[in-house]
Backbone atoms as SQL, in Angstrom:
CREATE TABLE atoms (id INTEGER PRIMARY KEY, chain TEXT, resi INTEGER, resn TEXT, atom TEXT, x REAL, y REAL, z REAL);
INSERT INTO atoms VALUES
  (1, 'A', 1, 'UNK', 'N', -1.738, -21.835, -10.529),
  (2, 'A', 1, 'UNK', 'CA', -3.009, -21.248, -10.891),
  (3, 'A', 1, 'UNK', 'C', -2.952, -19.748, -10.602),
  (4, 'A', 2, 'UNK', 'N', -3.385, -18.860, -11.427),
  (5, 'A', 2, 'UNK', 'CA', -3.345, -17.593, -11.064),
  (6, 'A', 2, 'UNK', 'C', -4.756, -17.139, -10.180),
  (7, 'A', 3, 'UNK', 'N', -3.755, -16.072, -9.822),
  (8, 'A', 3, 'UNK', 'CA', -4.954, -15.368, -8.622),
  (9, 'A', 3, 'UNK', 'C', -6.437, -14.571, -9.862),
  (10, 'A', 4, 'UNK', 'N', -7.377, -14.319, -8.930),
  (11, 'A', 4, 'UNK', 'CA', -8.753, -14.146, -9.780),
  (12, 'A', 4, 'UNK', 'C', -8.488, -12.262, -9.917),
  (13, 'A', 5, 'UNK', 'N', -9.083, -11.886, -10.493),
  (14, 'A', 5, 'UNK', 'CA', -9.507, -10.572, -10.810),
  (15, 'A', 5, 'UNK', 'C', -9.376, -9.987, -9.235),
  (16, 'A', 6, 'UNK', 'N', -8.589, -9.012, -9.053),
  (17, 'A', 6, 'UNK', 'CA', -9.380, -8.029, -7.648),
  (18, 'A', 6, 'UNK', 'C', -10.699, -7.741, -8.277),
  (19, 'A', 7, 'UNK', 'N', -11.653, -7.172, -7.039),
  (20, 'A', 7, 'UNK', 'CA', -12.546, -6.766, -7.178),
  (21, 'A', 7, 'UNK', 'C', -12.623, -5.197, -6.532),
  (22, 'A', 8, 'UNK', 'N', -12.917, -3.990, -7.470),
  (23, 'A', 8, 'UNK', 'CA', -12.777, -2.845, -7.491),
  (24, 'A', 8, 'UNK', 'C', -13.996, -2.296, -7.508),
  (25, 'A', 9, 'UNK', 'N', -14.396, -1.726, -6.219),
  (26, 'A', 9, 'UNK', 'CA', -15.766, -0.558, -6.119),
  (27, 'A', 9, 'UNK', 'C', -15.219, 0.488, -5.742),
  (28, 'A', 10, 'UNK', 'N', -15.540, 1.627, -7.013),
  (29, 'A', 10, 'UNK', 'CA', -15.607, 2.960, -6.493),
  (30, 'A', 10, 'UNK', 'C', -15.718, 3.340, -5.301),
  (31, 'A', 11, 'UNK', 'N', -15.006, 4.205, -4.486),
  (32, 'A', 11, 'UNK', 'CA', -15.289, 4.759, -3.393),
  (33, 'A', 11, 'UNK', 'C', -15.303, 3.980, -2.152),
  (34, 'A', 12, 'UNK', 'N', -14.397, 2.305, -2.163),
  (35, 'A', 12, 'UNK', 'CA', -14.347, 1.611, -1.568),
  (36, 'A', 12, 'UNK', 'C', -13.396, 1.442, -1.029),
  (37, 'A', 13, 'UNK', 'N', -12.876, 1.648, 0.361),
  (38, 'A', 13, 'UNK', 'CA', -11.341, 1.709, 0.592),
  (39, 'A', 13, 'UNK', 'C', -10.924, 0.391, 0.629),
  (40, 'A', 14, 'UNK', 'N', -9.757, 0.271, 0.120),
  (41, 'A', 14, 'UNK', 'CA', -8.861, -1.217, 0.050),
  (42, 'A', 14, 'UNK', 'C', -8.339, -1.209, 1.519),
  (43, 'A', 15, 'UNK', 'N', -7.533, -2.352, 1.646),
  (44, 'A', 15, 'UNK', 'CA', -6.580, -2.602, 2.887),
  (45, 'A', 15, 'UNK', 'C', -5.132, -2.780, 2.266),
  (46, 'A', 16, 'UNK', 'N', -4.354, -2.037, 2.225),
  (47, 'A', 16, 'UNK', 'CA', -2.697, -1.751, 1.503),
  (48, 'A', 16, 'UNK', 'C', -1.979, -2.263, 2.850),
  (49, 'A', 17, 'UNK', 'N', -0.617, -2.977, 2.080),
  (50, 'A', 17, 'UNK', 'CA', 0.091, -2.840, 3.681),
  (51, 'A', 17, 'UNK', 'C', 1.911, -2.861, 2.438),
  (52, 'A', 18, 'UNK', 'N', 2.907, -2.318, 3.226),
  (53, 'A', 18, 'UNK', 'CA', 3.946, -2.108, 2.667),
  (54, 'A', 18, 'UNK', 'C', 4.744, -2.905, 3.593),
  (55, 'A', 19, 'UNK', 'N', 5.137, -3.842, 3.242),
  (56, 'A', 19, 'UNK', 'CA', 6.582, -4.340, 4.025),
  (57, 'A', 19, 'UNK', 'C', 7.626, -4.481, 3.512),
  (58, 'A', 20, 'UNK', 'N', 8.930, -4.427, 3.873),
  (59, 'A', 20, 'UNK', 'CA', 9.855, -4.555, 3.413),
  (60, 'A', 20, 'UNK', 'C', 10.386, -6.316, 3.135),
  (61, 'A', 21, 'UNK', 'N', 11.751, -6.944, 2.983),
  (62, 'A', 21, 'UNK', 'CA', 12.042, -7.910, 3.020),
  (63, 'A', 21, 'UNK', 'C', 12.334, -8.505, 4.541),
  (64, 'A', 22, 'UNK', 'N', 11.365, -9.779, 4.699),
  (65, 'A', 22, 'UNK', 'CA', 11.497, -10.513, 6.059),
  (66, 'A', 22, 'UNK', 'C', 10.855, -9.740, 7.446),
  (67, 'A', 23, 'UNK', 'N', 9.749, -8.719, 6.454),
  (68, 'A', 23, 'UNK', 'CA', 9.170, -7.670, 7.294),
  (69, 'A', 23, 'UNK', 'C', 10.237, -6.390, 8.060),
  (70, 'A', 24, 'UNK', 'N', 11.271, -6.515, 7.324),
  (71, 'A', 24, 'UNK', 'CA', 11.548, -5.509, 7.817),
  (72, 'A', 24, 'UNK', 'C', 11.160, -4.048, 7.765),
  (73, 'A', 25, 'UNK', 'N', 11.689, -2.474, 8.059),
  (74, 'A', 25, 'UNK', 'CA', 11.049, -1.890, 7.863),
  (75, 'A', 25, 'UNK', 'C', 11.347, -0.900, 6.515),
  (76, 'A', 26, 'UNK', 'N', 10.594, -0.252, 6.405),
  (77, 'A', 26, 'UNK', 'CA', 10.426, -0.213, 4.804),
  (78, 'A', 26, 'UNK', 'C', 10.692, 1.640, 4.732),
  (79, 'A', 27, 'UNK', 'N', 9.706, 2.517, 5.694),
  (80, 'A', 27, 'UNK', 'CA', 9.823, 3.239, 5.859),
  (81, 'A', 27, 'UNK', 'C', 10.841, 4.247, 7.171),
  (82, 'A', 28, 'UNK', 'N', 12.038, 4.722, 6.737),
  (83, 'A', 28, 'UNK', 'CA', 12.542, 5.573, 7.835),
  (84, 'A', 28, 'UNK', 'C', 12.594, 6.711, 8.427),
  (85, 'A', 29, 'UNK', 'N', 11.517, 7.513, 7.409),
  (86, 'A', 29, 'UNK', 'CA', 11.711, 8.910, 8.178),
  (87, 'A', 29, 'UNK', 'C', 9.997, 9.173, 7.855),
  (88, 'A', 30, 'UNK', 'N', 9.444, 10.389, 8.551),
  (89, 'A', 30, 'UNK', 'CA', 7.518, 10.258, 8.880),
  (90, 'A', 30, 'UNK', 'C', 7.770, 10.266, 7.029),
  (91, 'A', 31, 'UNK', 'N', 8.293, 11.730, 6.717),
  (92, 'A', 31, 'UNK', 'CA', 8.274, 12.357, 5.454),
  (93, 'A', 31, 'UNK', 'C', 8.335, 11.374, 4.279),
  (94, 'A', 32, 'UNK', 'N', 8.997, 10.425, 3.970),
  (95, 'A', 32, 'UNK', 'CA', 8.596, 9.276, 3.335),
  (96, 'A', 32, 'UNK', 'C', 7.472, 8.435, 3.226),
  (97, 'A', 33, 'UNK', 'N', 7.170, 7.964, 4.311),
  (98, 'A', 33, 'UNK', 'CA', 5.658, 7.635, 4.660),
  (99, 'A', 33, 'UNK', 'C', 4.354, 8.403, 4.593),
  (100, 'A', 34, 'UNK', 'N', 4.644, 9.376, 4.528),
  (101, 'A', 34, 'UNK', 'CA', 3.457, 10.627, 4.226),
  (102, 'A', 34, 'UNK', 'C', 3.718, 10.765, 2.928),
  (103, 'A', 35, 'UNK', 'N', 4.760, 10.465, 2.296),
  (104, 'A', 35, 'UNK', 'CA', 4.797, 10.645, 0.377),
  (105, 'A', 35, 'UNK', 'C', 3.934, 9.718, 0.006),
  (106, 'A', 36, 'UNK', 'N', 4.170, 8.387, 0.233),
  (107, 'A', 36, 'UNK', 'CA', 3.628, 7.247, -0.058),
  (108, 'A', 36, 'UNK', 'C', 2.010, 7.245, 0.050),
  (109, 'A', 37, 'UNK', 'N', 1.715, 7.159, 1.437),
  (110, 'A', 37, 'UNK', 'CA', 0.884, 7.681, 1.384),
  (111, 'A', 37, 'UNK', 'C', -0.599, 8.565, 0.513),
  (112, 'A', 38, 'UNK', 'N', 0.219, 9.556, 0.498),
  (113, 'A', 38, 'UNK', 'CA', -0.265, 10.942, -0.943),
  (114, 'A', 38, 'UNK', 'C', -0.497, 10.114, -1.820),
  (115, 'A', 39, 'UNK', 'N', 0.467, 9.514, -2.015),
  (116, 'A', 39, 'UNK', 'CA', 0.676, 9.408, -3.828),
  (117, 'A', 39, 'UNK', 'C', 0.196, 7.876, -4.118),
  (118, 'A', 40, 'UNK', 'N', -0.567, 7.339, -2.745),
  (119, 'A', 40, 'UNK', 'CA', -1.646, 6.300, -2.696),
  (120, 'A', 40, 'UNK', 'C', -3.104, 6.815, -2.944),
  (121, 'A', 41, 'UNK', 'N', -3.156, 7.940, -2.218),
  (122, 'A', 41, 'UNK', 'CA', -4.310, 8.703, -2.190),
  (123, 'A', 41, 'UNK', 'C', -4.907, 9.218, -3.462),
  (124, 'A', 42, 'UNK', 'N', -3.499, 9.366, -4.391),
  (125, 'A', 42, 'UNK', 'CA', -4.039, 9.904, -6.036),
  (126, 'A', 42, 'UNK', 'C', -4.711, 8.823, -6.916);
């Protein structure tokens, strides 16, 4: 069965999370993580 519609309000912050495989880690240096970040923010 597929998942339903997200539900999207303007100006509503989501909860994002990035993990890698088996939770490992995904991000290694700040400067990567601050890209991501940003370019979540756009």
């Amino acid at each position: 069965m597929s998942r339903l519609p997200r539900l999207v309000i303007p100006g509503h912050p989501h909860h994002v999370t990035q993990r890698g495989n088996r939770r490992a880690q995904t991000f290694f240096e700040d400067g990567d993580y601050l890209l991501y970040r940003d370019l979540l923010a756009e």
